[in-house]
PDB file of C-alpha atoms in Angstrom:
ATOM      1  CA  MET A   1     152.850  69.677  93.021  1.00 38.00           C
ATOM      2  CA  LYS A   2     155.996  67.611  93.484  1.00 36.00           C
ATOM      3  CA  LYS A   3     157.977  70.775  94.349  1.00 36.00           C
ATOM      4  CA  ILE A   4     155.378  71.803  96.952  1.00 36.00           C
ATOM      5  CA  SER A   5     155.447  68.330  98.520  1.00 33.00           C
ATOM      6  CA  MET A   6     159.239  68.374  98.629  1.00 35.00           C
ATOM      7  CA  MET A   7     159.232  71.856 100.211  1.00 36.00           C
ATOM      8  CA  LEU A   8     156.734  70.697 102.844  1.00 34.00           C
ATOM      9  CA  VAL A   9     158.912  67.704 103.704  1.00 36.00           C
ATOM     10  CA  MET A  10     161.958  69.963 104.006  1.00 39.00           C
ATOM     11  CA  LEU A  11     160.029  72.403 106.201  1.00 36.00           C
ATOM     12  CA  LEU A  12     158.887  69.582 108.466  1.00 37.00           C
ATOM     13  CA  MET A  13     162.441  68.291 108.720  1.00 39.00           C
ATOM     14  CA  LEU A  14     163.743  71.751 109.591  1.00 38.00           C
ATOM     15  CA  ALA A  15     160.978  72.232 112.136  1.00 40.00           C
ATOM     16  CA  GLY A  16     161.937  68.897 113.688  1.00 43.00           C
ATOM     17  CA  CYS A  17     165.567  69.983 113.933  1.00 45.00           C
ATOM     18  CA  GLY A  18     164.545  73.177 115.664  1.00 45.00           C
ATOM     19  CA  THR A  19     162.517  71.594 118.456  1.00 47.00           C
ATOM     20  CA  SER A  20     163.810  72.517 121.836  1.00 59.00           C
ATOM     21  CA  GLN A  21     165.802  70.082 123.934  1.00 75.00           C
ATOM     22  CA  LYS A  22     164.170  68.675 127.041  1.00 88.00           C
ATOM     23  CA  GLU A  23     165.131  70.122 130.356  1.00 91.00           C
ATOM     24  CA  LYS A  24     166.648  67.660 132.781  1.00 94.00           C
ATOM     25  CA  THR A  25     167.806  67.543 136.370  1.00 96.00           C
ATOM     26  CA  THR A  26     171.146  66.045 137.390  1.00 96.00           C
ATOM     27  CA  VAL A  27     171.889  65.347 141.058  1.00 97.00           C
ATOM     28  CA  CYS A  28     175.469  64.992 142.283  1.00 96.00           C
ATOM     29  CA  LEU A  29     176.125  63.703 145.816  1.00 95.00           C
ATOM     30  CA  ASN A  30     179.228  63.275 147.921  1.00 93.00           C
ATOM     31  CA  ASP A  31     178.890  61.788 151.411  1.00 89.00           C
ATOM     32  CA  THR A  32     182.588  62.104 152.211  1.00 84.00           C
ATOM     33  CA  ALA A  33     184.783  65.100 152.939  1.00 80.00           C
ATOM     34  CA  TYR A  34     185.035  67.507 149.995  1.00 72.00           C
ATOM     35  CA  LEU A  35     187.118  70.655 150.416  1.00 77.00           C
ATOM     36  CA  ALA A  36     186.015  71.909 153.874  1.00 82.00           C
ATOM     37  CA  TYR A  37     182.612  70.185 153.641  1.00 88.00           C
ATOM     38  CA  ASP A  38     181.584  66.947 155.354  1.00 90.00           C
ATOM     39  CA  SER A  39     179.138  66.172 152.529  1.00 92.00           C
ATOM     40  CA  SER A  40     177.610  67.980 149.586  1.00 94.00           C
ATOM     41  CA  GLU A  41     174.691  67.865 147.168  1.00 96.00           C
ATOM     42  CA  GLN A  42     174.659  69.761 143.871  1.00 95.00           C
ATOM     43  CA  ILE A  43     171.602  69.855 141.645  1.00 97.00           C
ATOM     44  CA  PHE A  44     171.823  71.080 138.058  1.00 96.00           C
ATOM     45  CA  GLU A  45     168.836  71.946 135.888  1.00 97.00           C
ATOM     46  CA  SER A  46     169.946  71.982 132.273  1.00 97.00           C
ATOM     47  CA  LYS A  47     168.799  72.116 128.694  1.00 95.00           C
ATOM     48  CA  GLY A  48     171.168  70.038 126.595  1.00 93.00           C
ATOM     49  CA  ASP A  49     174.681  70.778 127.878  1.00 94.00           C
ATOM     50  CA  VAL A  50     173.718  74.243 129.150  1.00 95.00           C
ATOM     51  CA  VAL A  51     173.201  74.534 132.918  1.00 95.00           C
ATOM     52  CA  ARG A  52     170.345  76.956 133.531  1.00 96.00           C
ATOM     53  CA  HIS A  53     170.067  76.688 137.321  1.00 97.00           C
ATOM     54  CA  MET A  54     172.203  75.205 140.097  1.00 96.00           C
ATOM     55  CA  ARG A  55     171.459  74.514 143.756  1.00 97.00           C
ATOM     56  CA  THR A  56     173.999  73.351 146.328  1.00 95.00           C
ATOM     57  CA  LYS A  57     173.524  72.206 149.902  1.00 96.00           C
ATOM     58  CA  SER A  58     176.652  71.272 151.828  1.00 93.00           C
ATOM     59  CA  VAL A  59     177.305  70.259 155.445  1.00 94.00           C
ATOM     60  CA  LEU A  60     180.072  72.198 157.145  1.00 90.00           C
ATOM     61  CA  SER A  61     181.492  71.485 160.633  1.00 90.00           C
ATOM     62  CA  MET A  62     182.393  74.744 162.323  1.00 85.00           C
ATOM     63  CA  GLU A  63     184.524  73.492 165.230  1.00 78.00           C
ATOM     64  CA  LYS A  64     186.612  71.154 163.045  1.00 78.00           C
ATOM     65  CA  ASN A  65     187.223  73.652 160.218  1.00 76.00           C
ATOM     66  CA  PHE A  66     187.133  77.059 161.859  1.00 81.00           C
ATOM     67  CA  GLY A  67     187.344  76.588 165.642  1.00 85.00           C
ATOM     68  CA  VAL A  68     184.053  78.435 166.225  1.00 89.00           C
ATOM     69  CA  ASN A  69     180.487  77.320 166.883  1.00 91.00           C
ATOM     70  CA  ALA A  70     177.689  77.641 164.320  1.00 91.00           C
ATOM     71  CA  ASP A  71     176.268  80.854 165.799  1.00 92.00           C
ATOM     72  CA  GLU A  72     179.680  82.554 165.751  1.00 91.00           C
ATOM     73  CA  PHE A  73     180.285  81.457 162.158  1.00 90.00           C
ATOM     74  CA  ILE A  74     176.874  82.728 161.018  1.00 91.00           C
ATOM     75  CA  GLU A  75     177.531  86.098 162.675  1.00 92.00           C
ATOM     76  CA  ILE A  76     180.920  86.364 160.939  1.00 91.00           C
ATOM     77  CA  ALA A  77     179.789  85.090 157.510  1.00 91.00           C
ATOM     78  CA  GLN A  78     176.375  86.760 157.180  1.00 92.00           C
ATOM     79  CA  PRO A  79     177.653  90.191 156.029  1.00 93.00           C
ATOM     80  CA  GLY A  80     179.573  88.507 153.182  1.00 91.00           C
ATOM     81  CA  PHE A  81     176.509  86.456 152.251  1.00 92.00           C
ATOM     82  CA  ASP A  82     174.430  89.634 152.228  1.00 93.00           C
ATOM     83  CA  GLU A  83     176.861  91.174 149.720  1.00 91.00           C
ATOM     84  CA  ILE A  84     176.760  88.092 147.477  1.00 92.00           C
ATOM     85  CA  ASN A  85     172.946  88.141 147.602  1.00 94.00           C
ATOM     86  CA  LYS A  86     173.016  91.585 145.974  1.00 93.00           C
ATOM     87  CA  LEU A  87     174.177  89.913 142.757  1.00 93.00           C
ATOM     88  CA  GLU A  88     171.467  89.231 140.212  1.00 95.00           C
ATOM     89  CA  GLY A  89     170.559  85.558 139.951  1.00 95.00           C
ATOM     90  CA  VAL A  90     172.425  84.475 143.098  1.00 95.00           C
ATOM     91  CA  HIS A  91     171.178  83.516 146.550  1.00 96.00           C
ATOM     92  CA  VAL A  92     173.362  82.118 149.330  1.00 94.00           C
ATOM     93  CA  SER A  93     172.280  81.239 152.844  1.00 94.00           C
ATOM     94  CA  ILE A  94     173.323  79.424 156.001  1.00 93.00           C
ATOM     95  CA  GLU A  95     171.042  77.114 157.950  1.00 94.00           C
ATOM     96  CA  LYS A  96     172.071  75.959 161.418  1.00 93.00           C
ATOM     97  CA  ILE A  97     171.854  72.168 161.901  1.00 94.00           C
ATOM     98  CA  ASP A  98     173.192  72.096 165.471  1.00 94.00           C
ATOM     99  CA  ASP A  99     175.694  74.039 167.610  1.00 92.00           C
ATOM    100  CA  SER A 100     178.682  72.982 165.540  1.00 92.00           C
ATOM    101  CA  THR A 101     177.283  72.239 162.069  1.00 92.00           C
ATOM    102  CA  ILE A 102     175.568  74.237 159.324  1.00 94.00           C
ATOM    103  CA  TYR A 103     174.161  73.832 155.840  1.00 94.00           C
ATOM    104  CA  ASP A 104     175.872  76.125 153.362  1.00 94.00           C
ATOM    105  CA  LYS A 105     173.314  76.708 150.582  1.00 96.00           C
ATOM    106  CA  MET A 106     173.589  78.419 147.221  1.00 94.00           C
ATOM    107  CA  GLU A 107     171.290  78.897 144.232  1.00 97.00           C
ATOM    108  CA  ILE A 108     172.406  80.386 140.928  1.00 95.00           C
ATOM    109  CA  ASP A 109     170.189  81.256 137.980  1.00 96.00           C
ATOM    110  CA  PHE A 110     172.661  81.226 135.097  1.00 93.00           C
ATOM    111  CA  ASP A 111     170.146  82.874 132.776  1.00 94.00           C
ATOM    112  CA  THR A 112     170.506  86.123 134.741  1.00 94.00           C
ATOM    113  CA  ALA A 113     173.795  85.858 136.681  1.00 93.00           C
ATOM    114  CA  ASP A 114     177.027  87.541 135.541  1.00 89.00           C
ATOM    115  CA  PHE A 115     179.551  84.739 134.871  1.00 84.00           C
ATOM    116  CA  LYS A 116     182.627  86.938 135.277  1.00 84.00           C
ATOM    117  CA  GLN A 117     181.407  88.194 138.645  1.00 87.00           C
ATOM    118  CA  LEU A 118     180.635  84.621 139.784  1.00 86.00           C
ATOM    119  CA  ALA A 119     184.131  83.488 138.770  1.00 83.00           C
ATOM    120  CA  LYS A 120     185.733  86.510 140.456  1.00 84.00           C
ATOM    121  CA  LEU A 121     184.019  85.542 143.721  1.00 82.00           C
ATOM    122  CA  GLY A 122     185.015  81.878 143.315  1.00 81.00           C
ATOM    123  CA  LEU A 123     181.417  80.670 142.978  1.00 81.00           C
ATOM    124  CA  VAL A 124     182.086  79.000 139.586  1.00 81.00           C
ATOM    125  CA  GLN A 125     185.151  77.941 137.626  1.00 74.00           C
ATOM    126  CA  LEU A 126     185.355  79.093 134.027  1.00 73.00           C
ATOM    127  CA  ASP A 127     187.646  77.578 131.408  1.00 69.00           C
ATOM    128  CA  GLU A 128     187.535  80.781 129.385  1.00 66.00           C
ATOM    129  CA  SER A 129     187.108  84.361 130.507  1.00 64.00           C
ATOM    130  CA  ASP A 130     184.487  84.933 127.807  1.00 65.00           C
ATOM    131  CA  ALA A 131     182.378  81.834 128.626  1.00 73.00           C
ATOM    132  CA  THR A 132     178.719  82.214 127.734  1.00 80.00           C
ATOM    133  CA  PHE A 133     177.372  79.133 129.516  1.00 86.00           C
ATOM    134  CA  ILE A 134     178.156  76.542 132.169  1.00 88.00           C
ATOM    135  CA  SER A 135     178.607  73.056 130.677  1.00 90.00           C
ATOM    136  CA  LEU A 136     176.699  70.256 132.413  1.00 94.00           C
ATOM    137  CA  LEU A 137     179.053  67.602 131.023  1.00 94.00           C
ATOM    138  CA  ARG A 138     182.142  69.464 132.213  1.00 91.00           C
ATOM    139  CA  SER A 139     180.584  70.198 135.639  1.00 91.00           C
ATOM    140  CA  VAL A 140     179.586  66.553 136.169  1.00 95.00           C
ATOM    141  CA  SER A 141     183.011  65.347 135.012  1.00 93.00           C
ATOM    142  CA  MET A 142     184.808  67.662 137.434  1.00 91.00           C
ATOM    143  CA  LEU A 143     182.578  66.613 140.334  1.00 92.00           C
ATOM    144  CA  GLU A 144     182.948  62.909 139.577  1.00 94.00           C
ATOM    145  CA  GLU A 145     186.741  63.355 139.530  1.00 92.00           C
ATOM    146  CA  THR A 146     186.507  64.607 143.144  1.00 89.00           C
ATOM    147  CA  GLY A 147     184.364  61.709 144.385  1.00 92.00           C
ATOM    148  CA  PHE A 148     180.802  62.801 143.623  1.00 94.00           C
ATOM    149  CA  THR A 149     178.238  60.379 142.213  1.00 96.00           C
ATOM    150  CA  CYS A 150     175.986  62.021 139.629  1.00 96.00           C
ATOM    151  CA  THR A 151     172.681  60.758 138.219  1.00 95.00           C
ATOM    152  CA  ALA A 152     170.274  62.310 135.743  1.00 92.00           C
ATOM    153  CA  GLU A 153     166.620  62.264 136.717  1.00 83.00           C
TER     154      GLU A 153
END
């Protein structure tokens, strides 16, 4: 009986160790200039340190950065966005704010997207060519180093 009790305790302990980690959302904001953007928001949905899904929404001034208005930029950029949207797990779009400003939006489902292809297109940075996941801690650290403020919800 003592052996059975001990085995049950061990099984319960192992079952407890195997419980899945909670999913969480981390929001990173930057209200100052970042690369070519006037401001940017990046939202990470993760399980532990593994980013499962990422959404970005950044404000981009056309006249200041490219010398064209929003409509001209959308016309030029849309074919490239259409090509990127053919990738599994990736969706990019442009939303006009006014005549000279747009939202540059991107969503990536890392459960289905091809990391090497994303890195090749410059959509993510990988530390290793054989990376199997995007690290939340590393992503947040890199963003905070460039002026973002990140909070977990």
